[in-house]
Each structure stands twice: as C-alpha cells, then as structure tokens.
Amino acid sequence: MRTLPLTLAAALAATLLLTACADGKAGDDDAKNADPANGSACAIGDLGVEVGAGAAPAAGDTGNVTVTLTNQGAQCTLKGFPSVDLAAEDSTTSVSPEEGAKAQPLTLGKGGTTSFTITYVRGEAGSAKSLAVRKASFTLPGAPEDAHDLTWSYGEVARRDGSSSGGAAEASVGGFESSGD
C-alpha cells in the first residue's frame, strides 16, 4: 500500500522536473530566473531607492556604488542578480555579476531593506580607454521592463580590456544582501 503513494510522488516530481527543463529556462542566467508567475517578484514601483557611494578618487582606483532598496508594498521576492547597464553618450555596456558570486533568493516584507553594490575601476578622464558613464540603469529579476535610472557622478569607468574601441566596463554587480528587517 505504501508503494503507490511513493510511486505517485516520484512520478509527480519527475514530471515537474521535465516541465522545468522543457520551458527553456533551466540553466539561464540567475538574473532571468525570478518566478513572476507566483506574483511575488519585487517591482521597482514598490521600492524606495537610495544610493550611497564610495567613489574612486583617481584613475585605477576601485569605487563602490551601493543601492539600497526598501519595500513599500506587499511581501515580494528577489531571486537572481540585478541587471545593470552603464550608459555613456555613444554606448551602453552591461555589467556582469561578480565573478564566482551566487545569488540567493531574498524575501522582503513591507519595510524590509536590501542592497546591492556596483564595483568599478575609475578610468582616466578623457581617455579613449575609459567609458564616460553618465547614467546607470538597473532592473530587478522578474521585472526586466521596469528600469530605474541613476545619475552617474563617480567619474569615468575603465574599459575591461584597456581597448579604445568598444570593450566592456571594468565593473561588476553583487547580489542582493539582507539589510535586516
């Protein structure tokens, strides 16, 4: 008699696993793996945004821009990394997650806070090997259509490969960190 419920549970688990793999999302970047279907993905419109910076003082120095989010709506979940783009007058580059970082799901109740950090290497002003960033935009996992723009006043950002044409910014974004409730 016990084998029937166990067999049924195993079959159900296998079906769910195959369904998850068949939708093409298994293995996608963490930033795309939020679960908006359950209605709990956090939305920019429900969050207060504050920015604090430890700007890099000179070319070659590392700086940090910390974005703190406060949930002003119903409980929601962040699952993945924020998606960050740095925009200059003539180009935009996406910022990759910190090397080796693993995103952990984070649930925010009303009034709960979290933060993420953009780390960058300051470039030389006016150099072709730097990106003259004017704006940073970020979106949350599960809500890629809602972007929040930040004015970038922390100096130019070095290009990752040191090239003067194209080249990604020498920058990374960390995962969401719990700031306490």
mmCIF file with all atom_site columns, C-alpha atoms in Angstrom, residues 4 42 85 107 137 166 169:
data_model
loop_
_atom_site.group_PDB
_atom_site.id
_atom_site.type_symbol
_atom_site.label_atom_id
_atom_site.label_alt_id
_atom_site.label_comp_id
_atom_site.label_asym_id
_atom_site.label_entity_id
_atom_site.label_seq_id
_atom_site.pdbx_PDB_ins_code
_atom_site.Cartn_x
_atom_site.Cartn_y
_atom_site.Cartn_z
_atom_site.occupancy
_atom_site.B_iso_or_equiv
_atom_site.pdbx_formal_charge
_atom_site.auth_seq_id
_atom_site.auth_comp_id
_atom_site.auth_asym_id
_atom_site.auth_atom_id
_atom_site.pdbx_PDB_model_num
ATOM 1 C CA . LEU A 1 4   ? 1.550  3.550  -4.538  1.00 0.00 ? 4   LEU A CA 1
ATOM 2 C CA . CYS A 1 42  ? 9.599  42.605 -6.405  1.00 0.00 ? 42  CYS A CA 1
ATOM 3 C CA . ASP A 1 85  ? 23.719 48.907 -17.624 1.00 0.00 ? 85  ASP A CA 1
ATOM 4 C CA . THR A 1 107 ? 12.145 37.734 0.567   1.00 0.00 ? 107 THR A CA 1
ATOM 5 C CA . SER A 1 137 ? 20.130 51.823 -15.120 1.00 0.00 ? 137 SER A CA 1
ATOM 6 C CA . GLY A 1 166 ? 34.220 49.048 -27.512 1.00 0.00 ? 166 GLY A CA 1
ATOM 7 C CA . ALA A 1 169 ? 33.392 48.397 -18.489 1.00 0.00 ? 169 ALA A CA 1
#
